[in-house]
Coordinates of C-alpha atoms and ligand atoms in Angstrom, one line a residue:
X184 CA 137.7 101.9 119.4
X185 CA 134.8 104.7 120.0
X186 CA 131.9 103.7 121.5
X187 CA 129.7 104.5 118.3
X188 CA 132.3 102.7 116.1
X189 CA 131.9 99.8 118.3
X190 CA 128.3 99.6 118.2
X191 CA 128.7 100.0 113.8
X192 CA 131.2 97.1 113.9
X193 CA 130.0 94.1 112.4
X194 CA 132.1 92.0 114.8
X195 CA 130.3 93.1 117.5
X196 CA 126.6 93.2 115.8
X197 CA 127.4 89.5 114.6
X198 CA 128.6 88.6 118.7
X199 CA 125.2 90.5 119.5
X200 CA 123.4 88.3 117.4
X201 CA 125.0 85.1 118.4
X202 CA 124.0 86.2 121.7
X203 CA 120.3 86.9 121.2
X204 CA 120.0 84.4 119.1
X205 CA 121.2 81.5 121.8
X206 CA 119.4 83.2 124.4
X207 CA 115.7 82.7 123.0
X208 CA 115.9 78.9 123.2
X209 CA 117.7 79.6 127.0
X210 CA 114.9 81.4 128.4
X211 CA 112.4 79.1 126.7
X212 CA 113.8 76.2 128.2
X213 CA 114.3 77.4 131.5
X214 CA 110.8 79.2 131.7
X215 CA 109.2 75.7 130.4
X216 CA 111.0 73.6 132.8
X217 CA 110.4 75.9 135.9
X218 CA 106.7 75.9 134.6
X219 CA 106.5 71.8 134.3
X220 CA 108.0 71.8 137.6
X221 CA 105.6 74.2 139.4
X222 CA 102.8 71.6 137.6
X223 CA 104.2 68.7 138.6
X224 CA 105.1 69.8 142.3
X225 CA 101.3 71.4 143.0
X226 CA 99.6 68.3 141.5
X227 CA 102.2 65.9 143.8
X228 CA 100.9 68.0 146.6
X229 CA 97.8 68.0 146.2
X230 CA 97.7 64.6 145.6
X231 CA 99.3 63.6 148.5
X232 CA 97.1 65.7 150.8
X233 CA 93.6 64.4 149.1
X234 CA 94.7 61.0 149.4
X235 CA 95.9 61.8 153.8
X236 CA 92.8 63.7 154.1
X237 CA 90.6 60.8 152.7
X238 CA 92.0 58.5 155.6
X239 CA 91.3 61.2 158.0
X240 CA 87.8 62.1 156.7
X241 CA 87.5 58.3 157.5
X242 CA 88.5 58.4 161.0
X243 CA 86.2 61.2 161.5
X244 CA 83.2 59.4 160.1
X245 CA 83.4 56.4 162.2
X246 CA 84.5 58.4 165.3
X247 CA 81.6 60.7 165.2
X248 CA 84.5 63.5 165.7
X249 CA 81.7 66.3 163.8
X250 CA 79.0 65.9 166.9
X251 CA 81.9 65.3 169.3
X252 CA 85.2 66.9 168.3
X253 CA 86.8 65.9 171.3
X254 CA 89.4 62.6 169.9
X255 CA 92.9 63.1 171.1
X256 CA 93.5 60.2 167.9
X257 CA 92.3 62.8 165.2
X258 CA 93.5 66.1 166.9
X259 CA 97.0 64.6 167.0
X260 CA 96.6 63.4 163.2
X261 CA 95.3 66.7 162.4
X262 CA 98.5 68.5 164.0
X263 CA 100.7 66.4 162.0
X264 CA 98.9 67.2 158.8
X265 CA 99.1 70.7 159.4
X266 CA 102.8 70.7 160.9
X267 CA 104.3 68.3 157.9
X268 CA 102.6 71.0 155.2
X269 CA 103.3 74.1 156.7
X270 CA 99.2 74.9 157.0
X271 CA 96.3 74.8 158.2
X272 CA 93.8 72.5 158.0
X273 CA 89.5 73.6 159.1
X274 CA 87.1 70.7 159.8
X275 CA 83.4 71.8 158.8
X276 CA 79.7 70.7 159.8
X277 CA 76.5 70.4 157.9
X278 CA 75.8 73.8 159.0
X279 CA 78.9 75.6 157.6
X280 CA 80.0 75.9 161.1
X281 CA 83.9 75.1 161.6
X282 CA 84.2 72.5 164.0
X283 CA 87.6 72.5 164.5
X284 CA 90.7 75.0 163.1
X285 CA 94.7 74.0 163.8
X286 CA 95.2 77.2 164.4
X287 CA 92.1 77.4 166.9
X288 CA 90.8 81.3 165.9
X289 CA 88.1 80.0 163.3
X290 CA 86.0 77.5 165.7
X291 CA 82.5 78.3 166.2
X292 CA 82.2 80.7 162.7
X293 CA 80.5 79.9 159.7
X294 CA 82.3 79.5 156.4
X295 CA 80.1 79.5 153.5
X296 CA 83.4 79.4 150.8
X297 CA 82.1 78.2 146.8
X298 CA 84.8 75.6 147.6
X299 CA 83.2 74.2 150.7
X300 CA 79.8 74.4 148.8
X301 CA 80.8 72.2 145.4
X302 CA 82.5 69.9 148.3
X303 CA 78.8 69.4 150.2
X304 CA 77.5 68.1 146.9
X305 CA 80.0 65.1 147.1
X306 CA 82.7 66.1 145.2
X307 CA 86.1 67.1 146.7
X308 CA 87.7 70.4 144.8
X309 CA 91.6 72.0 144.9
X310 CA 92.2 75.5 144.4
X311 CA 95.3 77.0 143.7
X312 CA 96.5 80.4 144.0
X313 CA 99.9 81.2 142.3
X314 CA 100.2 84.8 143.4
X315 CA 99.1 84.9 147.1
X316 CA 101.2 81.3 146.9
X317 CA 98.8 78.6 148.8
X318 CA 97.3 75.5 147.9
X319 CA 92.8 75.1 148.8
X320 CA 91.7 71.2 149.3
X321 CA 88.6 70.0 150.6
X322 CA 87.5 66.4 150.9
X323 CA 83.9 65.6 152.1
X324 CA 83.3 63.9 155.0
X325 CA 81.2 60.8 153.7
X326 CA 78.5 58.6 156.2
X327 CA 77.1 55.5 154.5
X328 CA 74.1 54.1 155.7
X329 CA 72.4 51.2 154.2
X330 CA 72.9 52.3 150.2
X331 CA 72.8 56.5 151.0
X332 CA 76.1 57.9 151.1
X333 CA 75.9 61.2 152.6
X334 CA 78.5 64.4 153.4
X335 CA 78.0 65.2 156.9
X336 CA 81.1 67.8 157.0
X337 CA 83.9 69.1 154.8
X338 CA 87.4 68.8 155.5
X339 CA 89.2 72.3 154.6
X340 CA 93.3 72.5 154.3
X341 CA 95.3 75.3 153.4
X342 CA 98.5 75.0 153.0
X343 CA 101.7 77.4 151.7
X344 CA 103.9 76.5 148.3
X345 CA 106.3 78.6 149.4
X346 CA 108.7 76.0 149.3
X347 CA 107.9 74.8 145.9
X348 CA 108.4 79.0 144.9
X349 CA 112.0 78.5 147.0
X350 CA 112.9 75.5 144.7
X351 CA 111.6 77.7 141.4
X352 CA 113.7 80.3 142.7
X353 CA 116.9 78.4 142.8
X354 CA 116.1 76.7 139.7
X355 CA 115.8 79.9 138.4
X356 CA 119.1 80.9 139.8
X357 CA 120.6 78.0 138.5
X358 CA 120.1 78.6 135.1
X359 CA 120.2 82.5 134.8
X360 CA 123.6 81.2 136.2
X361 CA 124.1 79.1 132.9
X362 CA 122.7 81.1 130.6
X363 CA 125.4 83.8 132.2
X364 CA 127.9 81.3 131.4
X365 CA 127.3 80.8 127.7
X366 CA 127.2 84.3 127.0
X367 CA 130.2 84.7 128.8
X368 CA 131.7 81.4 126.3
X369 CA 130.1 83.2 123.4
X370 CA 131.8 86.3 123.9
X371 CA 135.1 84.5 124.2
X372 CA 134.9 82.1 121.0
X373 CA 132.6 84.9 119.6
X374 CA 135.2 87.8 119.3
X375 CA 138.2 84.1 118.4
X376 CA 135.7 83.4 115.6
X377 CA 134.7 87.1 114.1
X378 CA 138.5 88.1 114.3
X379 CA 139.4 85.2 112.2
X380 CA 135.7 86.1 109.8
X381 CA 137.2 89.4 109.3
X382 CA 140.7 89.2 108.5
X383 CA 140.2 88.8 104.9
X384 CA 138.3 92.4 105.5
X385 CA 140.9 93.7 107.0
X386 CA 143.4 92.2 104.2
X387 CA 140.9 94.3 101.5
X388 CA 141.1 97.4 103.5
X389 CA 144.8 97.4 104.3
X390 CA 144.8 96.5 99.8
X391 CA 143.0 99.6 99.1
X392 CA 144.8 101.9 101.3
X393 CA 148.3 100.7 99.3
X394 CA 146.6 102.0 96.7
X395 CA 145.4 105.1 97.6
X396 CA 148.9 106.0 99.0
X397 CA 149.6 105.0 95.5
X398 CA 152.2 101.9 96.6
X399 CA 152.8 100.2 93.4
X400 CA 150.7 97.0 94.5
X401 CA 149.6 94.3 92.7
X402 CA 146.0 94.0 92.2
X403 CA 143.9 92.9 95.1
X404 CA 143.3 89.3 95.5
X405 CA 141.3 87.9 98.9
X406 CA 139.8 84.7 97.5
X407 CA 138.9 83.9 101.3
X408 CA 135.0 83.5 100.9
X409 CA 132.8 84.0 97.5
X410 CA 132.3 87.7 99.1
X411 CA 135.4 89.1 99.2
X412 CA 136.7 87.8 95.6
X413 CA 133.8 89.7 94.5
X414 CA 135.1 92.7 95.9
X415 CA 138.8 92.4 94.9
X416 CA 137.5 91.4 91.7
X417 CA 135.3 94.8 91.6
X418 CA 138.0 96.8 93.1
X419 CA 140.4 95.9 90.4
X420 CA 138.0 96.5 87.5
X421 CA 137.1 99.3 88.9
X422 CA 141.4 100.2 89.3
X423 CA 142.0 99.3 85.6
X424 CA 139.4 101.7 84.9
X425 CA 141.4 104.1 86.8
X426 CA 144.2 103.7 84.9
X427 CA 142.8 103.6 81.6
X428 CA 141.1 107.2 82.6
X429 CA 144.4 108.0 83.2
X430 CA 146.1 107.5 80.5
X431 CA 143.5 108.9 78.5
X432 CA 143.5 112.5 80.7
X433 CA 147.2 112.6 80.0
X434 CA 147.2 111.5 76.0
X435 CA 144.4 114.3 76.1
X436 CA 146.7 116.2 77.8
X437 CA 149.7 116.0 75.1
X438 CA 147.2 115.6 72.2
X439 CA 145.3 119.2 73.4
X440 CA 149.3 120.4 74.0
X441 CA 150.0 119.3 70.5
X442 CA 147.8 120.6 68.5
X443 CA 147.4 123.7 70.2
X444 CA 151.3 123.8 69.2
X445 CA 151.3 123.3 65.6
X446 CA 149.4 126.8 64.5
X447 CA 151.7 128.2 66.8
X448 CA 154.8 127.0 65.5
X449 CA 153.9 127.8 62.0
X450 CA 153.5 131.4 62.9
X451 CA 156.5 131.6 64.4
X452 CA 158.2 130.2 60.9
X453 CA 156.4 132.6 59.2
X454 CA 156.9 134.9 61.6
X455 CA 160.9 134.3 61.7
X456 CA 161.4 134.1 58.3
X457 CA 159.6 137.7 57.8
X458 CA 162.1 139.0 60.6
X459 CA 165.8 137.4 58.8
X460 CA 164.7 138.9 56.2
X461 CA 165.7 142.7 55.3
X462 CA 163.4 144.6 52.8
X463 CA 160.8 142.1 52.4
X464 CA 158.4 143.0 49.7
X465 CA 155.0 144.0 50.6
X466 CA 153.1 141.2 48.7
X467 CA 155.0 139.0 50.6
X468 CA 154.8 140.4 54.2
X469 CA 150.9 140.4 52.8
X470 CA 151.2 136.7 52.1
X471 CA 152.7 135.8 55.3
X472 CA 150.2 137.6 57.1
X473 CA 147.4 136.4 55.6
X474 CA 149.1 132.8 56.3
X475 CA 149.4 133.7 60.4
X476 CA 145.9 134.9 60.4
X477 CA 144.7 131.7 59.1
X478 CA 146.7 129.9 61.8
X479 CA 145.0 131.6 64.2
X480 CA 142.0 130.9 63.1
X481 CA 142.6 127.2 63.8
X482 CA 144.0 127.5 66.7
X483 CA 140.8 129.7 67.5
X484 CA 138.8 126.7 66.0
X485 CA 140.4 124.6 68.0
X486 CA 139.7 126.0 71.5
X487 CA 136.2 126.2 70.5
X488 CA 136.1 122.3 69.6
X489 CA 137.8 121.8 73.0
X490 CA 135.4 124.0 75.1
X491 CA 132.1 122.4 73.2
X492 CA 133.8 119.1 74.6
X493 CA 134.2 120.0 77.9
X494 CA 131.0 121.2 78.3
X495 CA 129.5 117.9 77.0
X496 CA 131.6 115.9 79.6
X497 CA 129.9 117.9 82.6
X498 CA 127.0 116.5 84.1
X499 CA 123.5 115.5 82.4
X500 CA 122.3 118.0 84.7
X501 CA 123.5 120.9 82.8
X502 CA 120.9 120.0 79.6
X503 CA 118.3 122.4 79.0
X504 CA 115.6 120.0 77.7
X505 CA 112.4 121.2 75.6
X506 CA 109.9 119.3 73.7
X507 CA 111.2 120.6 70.2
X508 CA 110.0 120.2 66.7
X509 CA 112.9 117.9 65.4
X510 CA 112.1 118.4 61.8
X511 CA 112.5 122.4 61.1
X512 CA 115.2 121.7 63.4
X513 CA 117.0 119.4 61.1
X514 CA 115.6 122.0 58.2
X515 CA 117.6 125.3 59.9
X516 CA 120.7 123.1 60.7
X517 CA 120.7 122.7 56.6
X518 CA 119.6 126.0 55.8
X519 CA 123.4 126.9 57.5
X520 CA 125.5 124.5 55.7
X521 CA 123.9 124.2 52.3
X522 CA 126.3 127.2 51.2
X523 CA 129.3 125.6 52.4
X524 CA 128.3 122.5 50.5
X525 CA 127.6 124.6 47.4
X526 CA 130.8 125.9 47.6
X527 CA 131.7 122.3 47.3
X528 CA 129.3 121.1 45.0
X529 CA 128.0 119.3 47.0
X530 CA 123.9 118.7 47.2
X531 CA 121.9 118.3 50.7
X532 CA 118.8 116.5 50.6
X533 CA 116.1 116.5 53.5
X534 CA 113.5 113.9 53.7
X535 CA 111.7 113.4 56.3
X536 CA 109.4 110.3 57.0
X537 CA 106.9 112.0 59.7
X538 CA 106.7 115.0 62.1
X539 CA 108.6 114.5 64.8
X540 CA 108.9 115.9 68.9
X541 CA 111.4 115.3 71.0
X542 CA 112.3 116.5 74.4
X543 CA 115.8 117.6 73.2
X544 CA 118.7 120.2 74.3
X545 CA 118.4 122.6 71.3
X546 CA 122.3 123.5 71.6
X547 CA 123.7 120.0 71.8
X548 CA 121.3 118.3 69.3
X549 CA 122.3 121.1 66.8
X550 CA 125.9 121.2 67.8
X551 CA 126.2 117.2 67.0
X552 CA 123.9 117.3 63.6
X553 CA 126.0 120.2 62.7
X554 CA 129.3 118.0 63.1
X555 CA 127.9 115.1 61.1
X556 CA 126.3 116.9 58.3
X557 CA 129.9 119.0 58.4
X558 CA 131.9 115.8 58.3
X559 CA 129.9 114.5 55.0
X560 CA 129.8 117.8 53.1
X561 CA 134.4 118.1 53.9
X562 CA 134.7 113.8 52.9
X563 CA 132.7 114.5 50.0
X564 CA 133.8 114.1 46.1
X565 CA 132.8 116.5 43.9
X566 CA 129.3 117.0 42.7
X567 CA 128.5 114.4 45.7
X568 CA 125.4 114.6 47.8
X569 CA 124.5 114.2 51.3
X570 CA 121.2 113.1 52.3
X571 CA 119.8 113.6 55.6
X572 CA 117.0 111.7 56.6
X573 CA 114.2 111.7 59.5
X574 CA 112.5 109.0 61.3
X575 CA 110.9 107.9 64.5
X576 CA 109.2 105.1 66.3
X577 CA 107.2 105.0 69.3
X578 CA 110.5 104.9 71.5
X579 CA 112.8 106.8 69.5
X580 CA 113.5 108.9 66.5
X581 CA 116.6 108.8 64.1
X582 CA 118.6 111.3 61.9
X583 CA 120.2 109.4 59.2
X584 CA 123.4 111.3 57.6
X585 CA 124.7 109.6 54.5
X586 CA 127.1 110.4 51.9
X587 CA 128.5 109.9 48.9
X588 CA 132.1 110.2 50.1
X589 CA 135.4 109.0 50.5
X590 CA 134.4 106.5 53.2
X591 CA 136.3 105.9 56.2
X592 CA 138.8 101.9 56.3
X593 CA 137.7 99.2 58.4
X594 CA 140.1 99.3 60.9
X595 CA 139.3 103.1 61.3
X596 CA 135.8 102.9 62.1
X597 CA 136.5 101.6 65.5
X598 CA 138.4 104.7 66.7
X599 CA 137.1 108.0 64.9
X600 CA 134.9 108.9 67.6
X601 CA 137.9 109.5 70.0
X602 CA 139.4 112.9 70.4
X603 CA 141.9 113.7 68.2
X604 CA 141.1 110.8 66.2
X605 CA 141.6 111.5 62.6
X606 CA 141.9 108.9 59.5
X607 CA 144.4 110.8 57.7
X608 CA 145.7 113.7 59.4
X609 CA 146.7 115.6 56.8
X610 CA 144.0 116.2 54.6
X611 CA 142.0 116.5 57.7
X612 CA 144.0 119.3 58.7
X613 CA 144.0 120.9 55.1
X614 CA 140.1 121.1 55.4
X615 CA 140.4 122.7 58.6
X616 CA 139.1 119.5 60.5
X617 CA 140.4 119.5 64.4
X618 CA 139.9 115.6 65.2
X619 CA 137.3 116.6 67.9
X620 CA 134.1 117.1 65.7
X621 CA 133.0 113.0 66.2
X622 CA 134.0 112.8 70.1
X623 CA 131.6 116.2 69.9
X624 CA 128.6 114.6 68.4
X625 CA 128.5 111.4 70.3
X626 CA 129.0 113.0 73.7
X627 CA 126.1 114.9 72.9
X628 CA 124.1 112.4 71.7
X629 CA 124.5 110.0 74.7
X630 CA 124.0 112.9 77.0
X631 CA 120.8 112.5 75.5
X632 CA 120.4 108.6 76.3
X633 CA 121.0 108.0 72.6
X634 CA 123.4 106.2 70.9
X635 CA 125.1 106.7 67.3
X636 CA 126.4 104.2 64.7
X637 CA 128.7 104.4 61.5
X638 CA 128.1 102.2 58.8
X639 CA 131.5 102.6 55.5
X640 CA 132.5 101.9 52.8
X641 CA 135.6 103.0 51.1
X642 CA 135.1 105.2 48.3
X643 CA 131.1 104.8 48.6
X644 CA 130.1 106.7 51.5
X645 CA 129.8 106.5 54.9
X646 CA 126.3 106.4 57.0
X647 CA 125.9 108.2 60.6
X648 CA 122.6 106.9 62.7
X649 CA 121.8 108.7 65.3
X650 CA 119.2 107.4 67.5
X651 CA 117.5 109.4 70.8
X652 CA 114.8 108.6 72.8
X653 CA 111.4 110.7 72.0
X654 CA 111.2 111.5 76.1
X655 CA 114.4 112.3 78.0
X656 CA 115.5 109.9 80.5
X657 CA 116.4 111.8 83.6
Ligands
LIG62 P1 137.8 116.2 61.9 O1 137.7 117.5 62.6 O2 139.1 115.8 61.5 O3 136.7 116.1 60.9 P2 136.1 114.4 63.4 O4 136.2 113.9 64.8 O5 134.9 115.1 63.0 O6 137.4 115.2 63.1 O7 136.3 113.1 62.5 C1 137.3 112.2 62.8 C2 137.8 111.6 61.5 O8 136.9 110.7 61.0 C3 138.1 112.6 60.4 O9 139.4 113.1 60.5 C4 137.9 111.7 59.2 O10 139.1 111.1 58.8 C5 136.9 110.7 59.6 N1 135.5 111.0 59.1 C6 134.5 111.6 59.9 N2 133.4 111.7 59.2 C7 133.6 111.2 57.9 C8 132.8 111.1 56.7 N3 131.6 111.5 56.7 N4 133.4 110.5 55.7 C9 134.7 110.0 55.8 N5 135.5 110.2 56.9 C10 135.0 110.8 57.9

């Protein structure tokens, strides 16, 4: 694996995590245990020492050692205090002077230390210094006579905790040793446990990739945890979507093949038949061409339908949206068709309930009115009416198209907004209708954000609602 792929892997971030996450207790522990034992060990010590430097401070009372310090008894148990703590222990007079030093280069200075100080007021004091690693303890040297307790001299020992820092240091050791050890354990059972956490991953993967070499799997099912059945479940929906899109592009396909085919193959009839023929009148070759040029004007119709739909199926990005005055545009969509509805008989009635403003695409709008208010005027009786109608709300505004016409069957209502789509196909095609007019308008109206709804009744009329929002929704 690459070294950036490794670092992305989720194996790896969840062993990473494991790690982290086990190693903030670790440190914790260790750094509170070293701390308590650092505590416990200095307050031990200086215990101990207070308590042997009390007994001495004792012998030197009653052995006058601070006017005489010559007592081979005290010097020897002054050696041994020094020797068994690794220091170095000062004995001090009323006048600060240092009577006696184990190491014997102090005698005869003064020490006037803030330690030695609080000690002449009767109180004995421990310092301890963690960084420079040594241990201060003084005890007053105490004379009682009659009731008067007084401190004639100050007993001053320094010793080293280097060897409590030697015993940190192992600890230390010890458990950077441990803590090595788990990581090590959780690297191991880590990658055992992730491996076995991802193979119903891997299982999805390896699922999808059948299908994009297009092996003829079943659908994906990895049921392992909660997770990954949502997946497979989304992956197949979003598979029998694929399929469905399928389907559709190729019965567009044949549809589009189809009817492009039928104007053709009637001018080929009429085409043929002219040919066979020898001295064809001219009426008829008149006829028959006035018969071809009508087939190509629907196959010319046709095309156009198709490339209106293509355009609407591009992106939302390709609208040109304007604030636009809904109602004369309404009015001039009318203004065009009244004369083919005239030709018809057929009456168009405007009436509109308030101004309205829209943020619209002028084209698209149009081109799906057009297609509604064309749909009523061609399944119209005679001396029917269409009446358009204009409305709006503070969200939206609606374009009611209603007729008086033949009406469209129940079970029809469900699919005359698909391409092609056509209730009866033949009188469709005698009014020069190309099953595409309905997929039209709708694409443009929920290019829009809008929706569009069809409301029948056989041999009554049929009602078109069209309903877009007042702003455009980007
Ligand atoms: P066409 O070009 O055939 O009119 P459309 O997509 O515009 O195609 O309409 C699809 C079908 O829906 C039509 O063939 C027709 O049967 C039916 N239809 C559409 N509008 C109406 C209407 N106002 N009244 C009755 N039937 C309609």
């Amino acid at each position: 694996m690459e070294k950036s792929k490794l670092l992305k892997s989720l194996r790896f971030r969840i062993i990473m995590l494991l790690i982290l996450v086990s190693s903030i207790p670790c440190f914790v522990v260790k750094q509170v245990i070293i701390g308590a034992y650092e505590d416990r060990s200095v307050a031990w010590r200086t215990a101990e020492i207070q308590e042997q430097c009390t007994i001495l401070s004792h012998h030197l009372a009653t052995s006058d050692y601070l006017n005489n310090p010559i007592s081979g008894e005290v010097d020897a148990e002054l050696s041994m205090l020094s020797n068994i703590y690794n220091g170095r222990a000062l004995i001090i007079d009323e006048e600060y002077k240092v009577v006696k030093d184990t190491f014997g280069s102090d005698e005869g200075k003064t020490i006037i230390a803030p330690d030695v100080i609080t000690c002449f007021a009767g109180s004995g004091t421990s310092y301890y210094d963690d960084e420079a690693r040594y241990l201060d303890i003084t005890t007053p040297i105490l004379e009682t006579e009659g009731d008067t307790t007084t401190v004639k001299g100050v007993i001053l020992v320094s010793v080293s905790t280097e060897i409590i820092y030697e015993t940190m240091d192992v600890m230390g050791q010890n458990a950077n040793m441990i803590i090595w050890a788990l990581w090590l354990m959780i690297l191991f059972i880590g990658s055992f446990i992730t491996n076995q956490m991802m193979k119903p991953l891997e299982r999805i993967a390896k699922g999808m990739e059948e299908v994009t070499e297009g092996y003829d799997s079943n659908n994906l099912h990895v049921d392992t945890y909660a997770e990954t059945q949502n997946i497979s479940e989304a992956f197949n929906k979003m598979l029998g979507r694929m399929k469905i899109l399928d389907d559709s592009r190729q019965e567009f396909v044949s549809n589009v093949s189809h009817e492009l085919k039928t104007p053709l193959t009637s001018m080929k009839v009429l085409a043929d038949s002219l040919l066979m023929q020898d001295d064809v009148p001219a009426e008829l070759y008149k006829e028959f061409m006035e018969d071809i040029a009508e087939e190509i004007e629907r196959e010319n119709k046709i095309i156009n339908d198709l490339l209106s739909l293509v355009k609407m199926d591009k992106k939302s990005s390709d609208l040109n949206i304007k604030a636009e005055n809904i109602n004369e545009l309404v009015e001039r969509i009318l203004k065009r068709l009244r004369p083919i509805a005239a030709q018809q008989n057929v009456e168009v009635l405007f009436e509109s309930f308030r101004p309205v403003v829209a943020e619209v695409d002028e084209v698209k709008f149009t081109l799906a009115i057009t297609n509604l208010v064309e749909n009523a005027i061609k399944y119209n009786r005679e001396e029917g009416s269409v009446h358009v109608s204009l409305n709006a709300d503070h969200k939206y505004f609606y374009v009611k198209v209603a007729d008086t016409g033949i009406g469209i069957p129940q079970e029809d209502l469900d699919h005359i907004f698909e391409r092609f789509y056509r209730v009866d196909k033949s009188h469709s095609r005698e009014i020069g209708g190309t099953g595409l007019g309905l997929a039209i308008a709708r694409n443009a109206v929920i290019m829009h954000r809008g929706a569009v709804k069809v409301y029948s009744e056989e041999g009554v009329g049929t009602t078109f609602t069209v309903r877009i929002p007042l702003n455009y929704i980007a």
